[in-house]
Amino acid sequence: MHSNWRDCKAWLDNGLPINTTCNEAAKLYDASLTQYVGKYNDMNVGGLEKSMEDTLRADPNFVMGHVIKNGLNLLGTGTSIQFDNKLATDVDTMVRLCFNQQGLSDREKMHVNAVKLWSVGKMARACDIWEDILLDNPSDILALKFAHDTYFYLGYSNHMKDSLGRVLPQWKKDTPLYGYLYGMYAFGLEETNLYPEAEKFARMGLEINEKDVWSTHCIAHVMEMTGRHDEGIKFMSGTENNWAASGMLCCHNYWHWALYLIEQGDYSGALGIYDEYVYKTSKSTGAPLHFVDACSLLLRLNMEGVRLEGRWNDCYEVIRPHVDDHVLTFNDNHILLACLGANKIETVKRMMTSIKESVVKCTGDLANITKEVGLPICEAFVAYNDGDYAKAVDLMYPIRYQVWKIGGSNAQRDIYNIFLINAALKSNKQKHRRLARVLLMERRSAKPCSPLTDRLIQRTLAIHTG
C-alpha cells in the first residue's frame, strides 16, 4: 500500500505544481488521489472521505483540495447541486477561490471549470476540458480518472479506451500511480470488445499490484463477456483476499461473481452473495454504486423465476431516499425496479411524474439522455410490472441500440437485453414471440457459452410447441 505521500516540492518535481505552501495539505491531497484511483480506503489516513476533509482543514484555500472533494461528490451520483445546498455552496466556494487566488496555474483553473460544468449537467464538456489538461499534462491522473469515470457514465466506451491509449505511452514506470493505468486501459479495451488485449493489460496491472481492484474487475468483465463462467468463479474466489478489502469496489466484484452463478443456474449461491455482500454493503453505504447492483441482481433472479421473499422490500428501504434525485438515468432505472418489486405503486407514480418533470426543467447531457432513452425504459418496466408485456416490448425494442447512452458497462446493460427477451416471450403477440427467438439467436452468436441463453431458448421452444 502506497504511503510516501508527495509534499509541495514533490508535486513540483513531478511537473504538477499545486497552489499551496502547506506540505500537510499536499500530502493529504496525494493520499486522497491515491485512494480514489486505487478504489480503496487507507485507514492510516482515516479513509478517503476523511483525508479529503483533512486536506481542506490543513489549507482551506487549497483549490485542488476543493476540486477533488467536489468532483468525487458529484461523480458518486448520490447527490446534486439541484437539491444539495451544501454541495452547491461548496462548488461556489471552489469557483470563488479560483477567481480570487494569485498564482493559480491554467491547469488548476481548468480543473475548476470542468467540475463546475459537471455540476450543471455538462458532463461531456467537462471531459473535453480534462482531455485538454492531458494534452500538456499527461501525468495528471486526476484529470485522466475524472474523464475515465465520466465516460463510463456517458457510455463513451471508445473515449475510455483512447484516452488511456494516448496517455499510457507518455508515462514513466517510476511515475506515482503508474500501475493503475493498466487496469484503466484494460477496462476501455474490454468495453470495446477487445477481450484478449483487455485481459493482457489487466494481468499486467496485477503483476505490478495484486491488490489493484480495477484490474481484477476488468478480468471479471472479460470472463463474463466471453462466457468463461467456471473460470470466472475460480478467479474471483482465488483472488478474493486481494480485493475484498476494497471498500469502494468489492461489492461490485461480488456482483460479478453472482452473475457467473446465475448463468450456471446456481440461484442459492447467487442469493447467498446478494444477502451477505451486495445487500449488506448497499444498506451500509446507501451509495448508488452499490444499490444499483442490488436491484440488478434481484431483477435477474426474478426473471429466472427465483422466489425473493422480502428482498425487494428490503432493497426499497435502501433506495427510498433517492426516489426523487434523478442524478443519473441509469440510477433511476434501478431505483424504479425496487419500487416496482416492492409493489410501492404510489411511489412509482410519484417517481414517474417527477422524472417527466425533471426532463422539462433540467438541461445538460443527462436531461437529453433521460428524455430519449431513460424515460422509455422506465415506462417499459412499469408496463411489464402491470402485465402489459406487449407494450413493454414496443417501448424497449426501438431504443435497444440507444441504451448505451445511459452509461454503465456492457455487462450491466445486459439486463435490458434479458428484460426485452423476457417481455417478448410473455407478450400475447406472435410477432413478439418470433422476435424473442431471433434475439436469442443473436445472443447465442455473440456468446455461444451461456447456460442462461440456453434456458431461455428452451422456454421459447416450450411456448412454440405448447
Short mmCIF file of C-alpha atoms in Angstrom, two decimals:
data_model
loop_
_atom_site.label_atom_id
_atom_site.label_comp_id
_atom_site.label_asym_id
_atom_site.label_seq_id
_atom_site.Cartn_x
_atom_site.Cartn_y
_atom_site.Cartn_z
CA MET A 1 0.00 0.00 0.00
CA HIS A 2 1.43 3.39 -1.05
CA SER A 3 2.21 5.80 1.79
CA ASN A 4 5.09 8.02 0.65
CA TRP A 5 2.84 11.00 0.03
CA ARG A 6 4.11 13.88 -2.07
CA ASP A 7 4.80 17.26 -0.49
CA CYS A 8 4.72 20.58 -2.35
CA LYS A 9 8.24 20.14 -3.78
CA ALA A 10 7.50 16.59 -4.93
CA TRP A 11 4.43 17.79 -6.82
CA LEU A 12 6.57 20.48 -8.47
CA ASP A 13 9.27 17.94 -9.33
CA ASN A 14 6.60 15.72 -10.93
CA GLY A 15 5.60 18.61 -13.20
CA LEU A 16 2.25 19.18 -11.48
CA PRO A 17 2.72 22.18 -9.17
CA ILE A 18 -0.14 22.90 -6.79
CA ASN A 19 -1.01 26.28 -5.34
CA THR A 20 -0.46 25.58 -1.67
CA THR A 21 2.55 26.10 0.57
CA CYS A 22 1.22 23.64 3.14
CA ASN A 23 3.05 20.32 2.90
CA GLU A 24 0.43 18.60 5.04
CA ALA A 25 -2.31 19.63 2.60
CA ALA A 26 -0.20 18.49 -0.37
CA LYS A 27 0.42 15.07 1.20
CA LEU A 28 -3.22 14.58 2.19
CA TYR A 29 -4.28 15.55 -1.33
CA ASP A 30 -1.95 12.85 -2.65
CA ALA A 31 -3.41 10.37 -0.17
CA SER A 32 -6.93 11.22 -1.35
CA LEU A 33 -5.97 10.95 -5.01
CA THR A 34 -4.25 7.60 -4.46
CA GLN A 35 -7.25 6.11 -2.67
CA TYR A 36 -9.60 7.34 -5.39
CA VAL A 37 -7.50 5.89 -8.20
CA GLY A 38 -6.88 2.65 -6.29
CA LYS A 39 -10.53 2.30 -5.19
CA TYR A 40 -9.70 1.63 -1.55
CA ASN A 41 -9.81 3.32 1.84
CA ASP A 42 -6.46 3.71 3.60
CA MET A 43 -7.27 3.76 7.29
CA ASN A 44 -3.81 5.15 8.05
CA VAL A 45 -5.28 8.47 6.90
CA GLY A 46 -8.81 7.68 8.06
CA GLY A 47 -10.09 6.66 4.62
CA LEU A 48 -10.82 8.72 1.54
CA GLU A 49 -13.55 10.93 2.93
CA LYS A 50 -11.53 11.91 6.00
CA SER A 51 -8.35 12.54 4.06
CA MET A 52 -10.23 14.94 1.77
CA GLU A 53 -11.68 16.76 4.75
CA ASP A 54 -8.29 16.92 6.44
CA THR A 55 -6.74 18.32 3.24
CA LEU A 56 -9.00 21.37 3.49
CA ARG A 57 -8.53 21.67 7.23
CA ALA A 58 -4.80 21.93 6.61
CA ASP A 59 -5.34 24.60 3.93
CA PRO A 60 -8.94 25.81 3.45
CA ASN A 61 -7.89 27.79 0.37
CA PHE A 62 -6.25 24.89 -1.45
CA VAL A 63 -8.12 24.88 -4.76
CA MET A 64 -7.19 21.34 -5.84
CA GLY A 65 -8.38 20.09 -2.47
CA HIS A 66 -11.78 21.56 -3.30
CA VAL A 67 -11.62 20.15 -6.84
CA ILE A 68 -11.13 16.54 -5.77
CA LYS A 69 -13.69 16.75 -2.96
CA ASN A 70 -16.41 18.34 -5.11
CA GLY A 71 -15.56 16.20 -8.11
CA LEU A 72 -15.89 12.98 -6.15
CA ASN A 73 -19.12 14.09 -4.51
CA LEU A 74 -20.56 14.67 -7.98
CA LEU A 75 -19.15 11.50 -9.54
CA GLY A 76 -20.59 9.48 -6.67
CA THR A 77 -24.01 10.32 -8.28
CA GLY A 78 -25.75 10.22 -4.93
CA THR A 79 -26.27 13.95 -4.78
CA SER A 80 -26.58 17.05 -6.95
CA ILE A 81 -26.38 20.82 -6.59
CA GLN A 82 -30.05 20.90 -7.62
CA PHE A 83 -31.14 19.55 -4.22
CA ASP A 84 -28.00 19.58 -2.06
CA ASN A 85 -27.45 23.13 -0.82
CA LYS A 86 -24.14 22.28 0.85
CA LEU A 87 -22.72 20.83 -2.35
CA ALA A 88 -23.91 23.88 -4.28
CA THR A 89 -22.18 26.13 -1.74
CA ASP A 90 -19.01 24.05 -1.90
CA VAL A 91 -18.89 24.33 -5.69
CA ASP A 92 -19.45 28.09 -5.48
CA THR A 93 -16.64 28.37 -2.91
CA MET A 94 -14.28 26.46 -5.21
CA VAL A 95 -15.09 28.81 -8.11
CA ARG A 96 -14.68 31.91 -5.94
CA LEU A 97 -11.27 30.74 -4.68
CA CYS A 98 -10.21 30.09 -8.26
CA PHE A 99 -11.03 33.65 -9.32
CA ASN A 100 -9.53 35.30 -6.26
CA GLN A 101 -6.23 33.42 -5.91
CA GLN A 102 -2.97 34.67 -7.34
CA GLY A 103 -0.54 32.25 -8.95
CA LEU A 104 -3.05 29.57 -9.85
CA SER A 105 -1.94 27.60 -12.91
CA ASP A 106 -4.05 27.26 -16.05
CA ARG A 107 -4.25 23.52 -15.29
CA GLU A 108 -5.81 24.14 -11.88
CA LYS A 109 -8.24 26.69 -13.32
CA MET A 110 -9.30 24.19 -15.97
CA HIS A 111 -9.98 21.59 -13.29
CA VAL A 112 -12.26 24.04 -11.51
CA ASN A 113 -14.11 24.80 -14.73
CA ALA A 114 -14.58 21.11 -15.52
CA VAL A 115 -16.06 20.31 -12.11
CA LYS A 116 -18.35 23.35 -12.36
CA LEU A 117 -19.60 22.17 -15.77
CA TRP A 118 -20.17 18.64 -14.42
CA SER A 119 -22.25 20.10 -11.59
CA VAL A 120 -24.70 21.65 -14.07
CA GLY A 121 -25.01 18.51 -16.17
CA LYS A 122 -22.48 19.31 -18.90
CA MET A 123 -20.55 16.10 -18.44
CA ALA A 124 -19.23 15.72 -21.98
CA ARG A 125 -17.92 19.29 -21.96
CA ALA A 126 -16.17 18.61 -18.64
CA CYS A 127 -14.41 15.66 -20.26
CA ASP A 128 -13.26 17.88 -23.12
CA ILE A 129 -11.54 20.13 -20.59
CA TRP A 130 -9.89 17.23 -18.77
CA GLU A 131 -8.60 15.99 -22.12
CA ASP A 132 -7.23 19.47 -22.82
CA ILE A 133 -5.38 19.29 -19.50
CA LEU A 134 -3.89 15.94 -20.52
CA LEU A 135 -2.54 17.37 -23.77
CA ASP A 136 0.07 19.34 -21.85
CA ASN A 137 -0.01 17.38 -18.58
CA PRO A 138 -0.32 13.67 -19.45
CA SER A 139 0.69 12.64 -15.93
CA ASP A 140 -2.29 14.44 -14.34
CA ILE A 141 -4.06 11.29 -13.21
CA LEU A 142 -6.90 13.24 -11.58
CA ALA A 143 -7.90 14.63 -15.00
CA LEU A 144 -7.43 11.17 -16.51
CA LYS A 145 -9.52 9.38 -13.88
CA PHE A 146 -12.28 12.01 -13.74
CA ALA A 147 -12.63 11.75 -17.53
CA HIS A 148 -12.47 7.94 -17.42
CA ASP A 149 -15.28 7.69 -14.87
CA THR A 150 -17.42 10.28 -16.64
CA TYR A 151 -17.05 8.49 -19.96
CA PHE A 152 -18.38 5.42 -18.15
CA TYR A 153 -21.49 7.34 -17.07
CA LEU A 154 -21.99 8.55 -20.62
CA GLY A 155 -21.45 5.15 -22.22
CA TYR A 156 -18.47 6.51 -24.19
CA SER A 157 -16.51 3.26 -24.46
CA ASN A 158 -14.14 4.34 -27.22
CA HIS A 159 -13.35 7.52 -25.34
CA MET A 160 -12.37 5.46 -22.28
CA LYS A 161 -10.04 3.33 -24.37
CA ASP A 162 -8.48 6.09 -26.42
CA SER A 163 -7.97 8.46 -23.51
CA LEU A 164 -5.68 5.89 -21.86
CA GLY A 165 -4.15 4.88 -25.18
CA ARG A 166 -2.92 8.44 -25.66
CA VAL A 167 -1.52 8.82 -22.16
CA LEU A 168 -0.02 5.44 -21.22
CA PRO A 169 2.96 5.60 -23.64
CA GLN A 170 3.93 9.01 -22.20
CA TRP A 171 4.21 7.80 -18.60
CA LYS A 172 7.43 6.66 -16.99
CA LYS A 173 7.32 3.49 -14.93
CA ASP A 174 8.52 5.33 -11.82
CA THR A 175 5.72 7.92 -12.03
CA PRO A 176 3.50 7.62 -8.94
CA LEU A 177 0.37 5.50 -9.57
CA TYR A 178 1.71 4.26 -12.92
CA GLY A 179 0.49 0.69 -12.39
CA TYR A 180 -3.16 1.72 -12.16
CA LEU A 181 -3.14 2.87 -15.78
CA TYR A 182 -3.09 -0.75 -16.95
CA GLY A 183 -6.43 -1.58 -15.31
CA MET A 184 -7.99 1.61 -16.63
CA TYR A 185 -6.76 0.95 -20.16
CA ALA A 186 -7.87 -2.68 -19.88
CA PHE A 187 -11.40 -1.63 -19.00
CA GLY A 188 -11.64 0.60 -22.05
CA LEU A 189 -10.39 -2.27 -24.20
CA GLU A 190 -12.92 -4.67 -22.67
CA GLU A 191 -15.82 -2.28 -23.18
CA THR A 192 -14.89 -2.01 -26.87
CA ASN A 193 -14.92 -5.83 -27.16
CA LEU A 194 -11.13 -6.22 -27.38
CA TYR A 195 -11.14 -9.04 -24.85
CA PRO A 196 -7.69 -10.66 -25.30
CA GLU A 197 -5.99 -7.25 -25.21
CA ALA A 198 -8.03 -6.24 -22.17
CA GLU A 199 -7.08 -9.36 -20.24
CA LYS A 200 -3.43 -8.88 -21.17
CA PHE A 201 -3.27 -5.34 -19.77
CA ALA A 202 -5.34 -6.20 -16.69
CA ARG A 203 -2.94 -9.02 -15.82
CA MET A 204 -0.01 -6.64 -16.31
CA GLY A 205 -1.66 -4.35 -13.78
CA LEU A 206 -2.00 -7.23 -11.33
CA GLU A 207 1.66 -8.15 -11.82
CA ILE A 208 2.53 -4.66 -10.59
CA ASN A 209 -0.02 -4.70 -7.77
CA GLU A 210 -2.03 -7.83 -6.94
CA LYS A 211 -4.46 -5.66 -4.97
CA ASP A 212 -5.33 -3.50 -7.99
CA VAL A 213 -9.07 -3.97 -7.75
CA TRP A 214 -9.80 -2.25 -11.07
CA SER A 215 -7.60 -4.73 -12.95
CA THR A 216 -9.35 -7.58 -11.12
CA HIS A 217 -12.69 -6.05 -12.03
CA CYS A 218 -11.69 -5.88 -15.69
CA ILE A 219 -10.78 -9.58 -15.80
CA ALA A 220 -14.16 -10.33 -14.22
CA HIS A 221 -15.77 -8.45 -17.13
CA VAL A 222 -13.72 -10.30 -19.73
CA MET A 223 -14.73 -13.67 -18.32
CA GLU A 224 -18.38 -12.65 -18.16
CA MET A 225 -18.47 -11.38 -21.73
CA THR A 226 -16.64 -14.41 -23.13
CA GLY A 227 -18.73 -16.98 -21.28
CA ARG A 228 -15.90 -18.27 -19.08
CA HIS A 229 -18.10 -18.63 -16.01
CA ASP A 230 -16.33 -21.54 -14.31
CA GLU A 231 -13.01 -19.80 -14.80
CA GLY A 232 -14.51 -16.57 -13.52
CA ILE A 233 -15.68 -18.19 -10.29
CA LYS A 234 -12.25 -19.76 -9.80
CA PHE A 235 -10.55 -16.41 -10.46
CA MET A 236 -12.76 -14.42 -8.10
CA SER A 237 -12.53 -16.96 -5.29
CA GLY A 238 -8.79 -17.35 -5.75
CA THR A 239 -8.13 -13.61 -5.57
CA GLU A 240 -10.82 -12.68 -3.03
CA ASN A 241 -8.30 -11.87 -0.29
CA ASN A 242 -6.69 -9.30 -2.59
CA TRP A 243 -9.85 -7.33 -3.49
CA ALA A 244 -12.41 -7.98 -0.74
CA ALA A 245 -10.94 -5.23 1.44
CA SER A 246 -11.60 -2.60 -1.22
CA GLY A 247 -14.48 -0.69 0.28
CA MET A 248 -15.36 1.01 -2.99
CA LEU A 249 -15.44 -1.87 -5.47
CA CYS A 250 -15.62 -5.13 -3.52
CA CYS A 251 -19.44 -5.11 -3.64
CA HIS A 252 -19.35 -4.81 -7.41
CA ASN A 253 -16.81 -7.62 -7.73
CA TYR A 254 -19.13 -9.84 -5.70
CA TRP A 255 -21.89 -8.80 -8.13
CA HIS A 256 -19.78 -10.19 -10.96
CA TRP A 257 -19.29 -13.40 -9.02
CA ALA A 258 -23.07 -13.67 -8.59
CA LEU A 259 -23.56 -13.24 -12.37
CA TYR A 260 -21.47 -16.34 -13.01
CA LEU A 261 -23.61 -18.28 -10.55
CA ILE A 262 -26.86 -17.09 -12.15
CA GLU A 263 -25.55 -18.18 -15.55
CA GLN A 264 -24.92 -21.64 -14.12
CA GLY A 265 -28.35 -21.78 -12.52
CA ASP A 266 -26.89 -21.74 -9.01
CA TYR A 267 -29.55 -19.43 -7.61
CA SER A 268 -28.95 -20.26 -3.95
CA GLY A 269 -25.28 -19.37 -4.40
CA ALA A 270 -26.20 -16.09 -6.08
CA LEU A 271 -28.71 -15.27 -3.33
CA GLY A 272 -26.05 -16.02 -0.75
CA ILE A 273 -23.71 -13.47 -2.33
CA TYR A 274 -26.57 -10.99 -2.61
CA ASP A 275 -27.52 -11.35 1.07
CA GLU A 276 -24.03 -11.49 2.53
CA TYR A 277 -22.23 -8.90 0.43
CA VAL A 278 -24.28 -6.92 -2.08
CA TYR A 279 -27.33 -6.09 0.04
CA LYS A 280 -25.35 -5.62 3.25
CA THR A 281 -22.97 -3.21 1.53
CA SER A 282 -25.86 -1.33 -0.09
CA LYS A 283 -27.64 -0.99 3.23
CA SER A 284 -24.46 0.14 4.97
CA THR A 285 -23.39 2.78 2.43
CA GLY A 286 -26.60 3.75 0.63
CA ALA A 287 -24.34 4.51 -2.34
CA PRO A 288 -25.74 4.29 -5.89
CA LEU A 289 -22.73 2.21 -6.97
CA HIS A 290 -23.89 -0.45 -4.54
CA PHE A 291 -27.68 -0.28 -4.65
CA VAL A 292 -27.85 -0.50 -8.45
CA ASP A 293 -26.01 -3.82 -8.16
CA ALA A 294 -28.56 -5.00 -5.61
CA CYS A 295 -31.52 -4.05 -7.82
CA SER A 296 -29.87 -5.58 -10.88
CA LEU A 297 -29.28 -8.93 -9.19
CA LEU A 298 -32.83 -9.10 -7.89
CA LEU A 299 -34.32 -8.44 -11.32
CA ARG A 300 -32.09 -11.07 -12.94
CA LEU A 301 -33.08 -13.62 -10.31
CA ASN A 302 -36.73 -12.61 -10.59
CA MET A 303 -36.70 -13.18 -14.35
CA GLU A 304 -35.16 -16.61 -13.69
CA GLY A 305 -38.23 -17.43 -11.60
CA VAL A 306 -36.46 -17.34 -8.23
CA ARG A 307 -38.57 -16.59 -5.14
CA LEU A 308 -37.11 -13.50 -3.49
CA GLU A 309 -39.22 -13.47 -0.31
CA GLY A 310 -38.95 -9.96 1.22
CA ARG A 311 -35.78 -8.89 -0.53
CA TRP A 312 -37.43 -6.31 -2.78
CA ASN A 313 -38.94 -4.60 0.28
CA ASP A 314 -35.55 -4.51 1.98
CA CYS A 315 -33.96 -3.11 -1.18
CA TYR A 316 -36.66 -0.48 -1.43
CA GLU A 317 -35.74 0.85 2.01
CA VAL A 318 -32.19 1.39 0.75
CA ILE A 319 -33.19 3.30 -2.39
CA ARG A 320 -36.15 5.18 -0.89
CA PRO A 321 -34.15 8.36 -0.07
CA HIS A 322 -33.15 8.64 -3.75
CA VAL A 323 -36.54 8.30 -5.43
CA ASP A 324 -36.66 11.97 -6.41
CA ASP A 325 -32.95 12.55 -7.05
CA HIS A 326 -32.72 11.98 -10.84
CA VAL A 327 -28.97 12.41 -10.89
CA LEU A 328 -28.38 9.62 -13.43
CA THR A 329 -30.85 7.86 -15.71
CA PHE A 330 -29.04 4.58 -15.02
CA ASN A 331 -29.69 5.05 -11.30
CA ASP A 332 -33.34 5.99 -11.90
CA ASN A 333 -33.96 2.78 -13.84
CA HIS A 334 -32.71 0.66 -10.97
CA ILE A 335 -34.43 2.70 -8.27
CA LEU A 336 -37.71 2.22 -10.12
CA LEU A 337 -37.12 -1.55 -10.19
CA ALA A 338 -37.01 -1.60 -6.40
CA CYS A 339 -40.21 0.45 -6.18
CA LEU A 340 -41.95 -1.95 -8.56
CA GLY A 341 -40.57 -5.06 -6.90
CA ALA A 342 -41.76 -3.86 -3.50
CA ASN A 343 -45.16 -3.01 -5.01
CA LYS A 344 -44.94 0.65 -3.92
CA ILE A 345 -47.48 1.79 -6.51
CA GLU A 346 -47.91 5.34 -5.22
CA THR A 347 -44.16 5.81 -5.10
CA VAL A 348 -43.92 4.52 -8.67
CA LYS A 349 -46.50 7.06 -9.81
CA ARG A 350 -44.70 9.86 -7.98
CA MET A 351 -41.36 8.84 -9.39
CA MET A 352 -42.61 8.66 -12.97
CA THR A 353 -44.17 12.10 -12.62
CA SER A 354 -41.00 13.61 -11.19
CA ILE A 355 -38.85 12.05 -13.94
CA LYS A 356 -41.08 13.65 -16.59
CA GLU A 357 -40.92 16.99 -14.76
CA SER A 358 -37.13 16.80 -14.48
CA VAL A 359 -36.81 16.32 -18.24
CA VAL A 360 -38.68 19.60 -18.75
CA LYS A 361 -36.89 21.59 -16.04
CA CYS A 362 -33.31 20.34 -16.34
CA THR A 363 -30.72 20.95 -19.04
CA GLY A 364 -27.49 19.23 -19.99
CA ASP A 365 -26.47 15.76 -21.10
CA LEU A 366 -28.49 13.85 -18.54
CA ALA A 367 -31.80 15.55 -19.33
CA ASN A 368 -31.43 14.64 -23.01
CA ILE A 369 -30.47 11.05 -22.20
CA THR A 370 -33.45 10.66 -19.87
CA LYS A 371 -35.84 12.01 -22.49
CA GLU A 372 -34.51 9.85 -25.34
CA VAL A 373 -33.78 6.61 -23.52
CA GLY A 374 -34.24 6.66 -19.76
CA LEU A 375 -37.93 7.51 -19.66
CA PRO A 376 -38.97 4.87 -22.24
CA ILE A 377 -37.05 2.25 -20.23
CA CYS A 378 -38.87 3.26 -17.06
CA GLU A 379 -42.20 3.13 -18.89
CA ALA A 380 -41.33 -0.34 -20.18
CA PHE A 381 -40.57 -1.53 -16.65
CA VAL A 382 -43.94 -0.21 -15.45
CA ALA A 383 -45.79 -1.85 -18.35
CA TYR A 384 -44.08 -5.19 -17.66
CA ASN A 385 -45.00 -4.95 -13.99
CA ASP A 386 -48.62 -4.23 -14.99
CA GLY A 387 -48.65 -7.36 -17.16
CA ASP A 388 -48.68 -5.43 -20.44
CA TYR A 389 -45.71 -7.26 -21.93
CA ALA A 390 -46.52 -6.22 -25.49
CA LYS A 391 -46.30 -2.57 -24.50
CA ALA A 392 -43.00 -3.24 -22.73
CA VAL A 393 -41.58 -4.72 -25.94
CA ASP A 394 -42.93 -1.86 -28.07
CA LEU A 395 -41.19 0.62 -25.75
CA MET A 396 -37.87 -1.20 -25.42
CA TYR A 397 -37.24 -2.62 -28.87
CA PRO A 398 -36.97 0.70 -30.78
CA ILE A 399 -34.32 2.01 -28.36
CA ARG A 400 -32.27 -1.14 -27.86
CA TYR A 401 -29.36 0.31 -29.83
CA GLN A 402 -29.52 3.55 -27.85
CA VAL A 403 -29.33 2.02 -24.37
CA TRP A 404 -25.56 2.61 -24.26
CA LYS A 405 -26.33 6.29 -23.73
CA ILE A 406 -27.45 5.70 -20.15
CA GLY A 407 -23.92 4.64 -19.24
CA GLY A 408 -22.74 1.67 -17.25
CA SER A 409 -20.87 -1.29 -18.64
CA ASN A 410 -21.85 -3.83 -21.29
CA ALA A 411 -22.35 -6.39 -18.53
CA GLN A 412 -24.57 -4.04 -16.53
CA ARG A 413 -26.63 -3.07 -19.57
CA ASP A 414 -27.17 -6.72 -20.48
CA ILE A 415 -30.08 -6.64 -18.05
CA TYR A 416 -32.03 -4.61 -20.63
CA ASN A 417 -31.42 -7.27 -23.28
CA ILE A 418 -32.60 -10.02 -20.94
CA PHE A 419 -35.61 -7.92 -19.96
CA LEU A 420 -36.61 -7.37 -23.61
CA ILE A 421 -36.36 -11.10 -24.35
CA ASN A 422 -38.45 -11.98 -21.29
CA ALA A 423 -41.07 -9.39 -22.20
CA ALA A 424 -41.21 -10.71 -25.78
CA LEU A 425 -41.63 -14.28 -24.51
CA LYS A 426 -44.55 -13.23 -22.32
CA SER A 427 -46.22 -11.00 -24.92
CA ASN A 428 -49.53 -12.11 -26.42
CA LYS A 429 -48.35 -11.03 -29.87
CA GLN A 430 -46.95 -13.75 -32.12
CA LYS A 431 -44.62 -11.20 -33.69
CA HIS A 432 -43.00 -10.58 -30.32
CA ARG A 433 -42.50 -14.29 -29.71
CA ARG A 434 -40.76 -14.56 -33.07
CA LEU A 435 -38.70 -11.57 -32.02
CA ALA A 436 -37.69 -13.38 -28.83
CA ARG A 437 -36.43 -16.32 -30.87
CA VAL A 438 -34.27 -14.22 -33.17
CA LEU A 439 -32.92 -12.15 -30.27
CA LEU A 440 -31.84 -15.37 -28.61
CA MET A 441 -30.15 -16.47 -31.82
CA GLU A 442 -28.35 -13.14 -31.84
CA ARG A 443 -27.36 -13.62 -28.20
CA ARG A 444 -26.01 -17.12 -28.78
CA SER A 445 -23.98 -15.91 -31.77
CA ALA A 446 -22.33 -13.24 -29.65
CA LYS A 447 -21.75 -15.50 -26.64
CA PRO A 448 -22.01 -19.21 -27.50
CA CYS A 449 -21.27 -20.43 -23.96
CA SER A 450 -24.26 -19.13 -21.99
CA PRO A 451 -26.44 -21.52 -19.98
CA LEU A 452 -28.82 -18.61 -19.32
CA THR A 453 -29.38 -18.21 -23.06
CA ASP A 454 -29.90 -21.97 -23.38
CA ARG A 455 -32.59 -21.87 -20.69
CA LEU A 456 -34.37 -19.01 -22.44
CA ILE A 457 -34.24 -20.92 -25.72
CA GLN A 458 -35.87 -23.90 -24.01
CA ARG A 459 -38.65 -21.61 -22.80
CA THR A 460 -39.11 -20.35 -26.34
CA LEU A 461 -39.39 -23.89 -27.68
CA ALA A 462 -41.92 -24.76 -24.99
CA ILE A 463 -44.08 -21.79 -25.98
CA HIS A 464 -43.76 -22.61 -29.68
CA THR A 465 -44.80 -26.25 -29.21
CA GLY A 466 -47.33 -25.61 -26.46
#
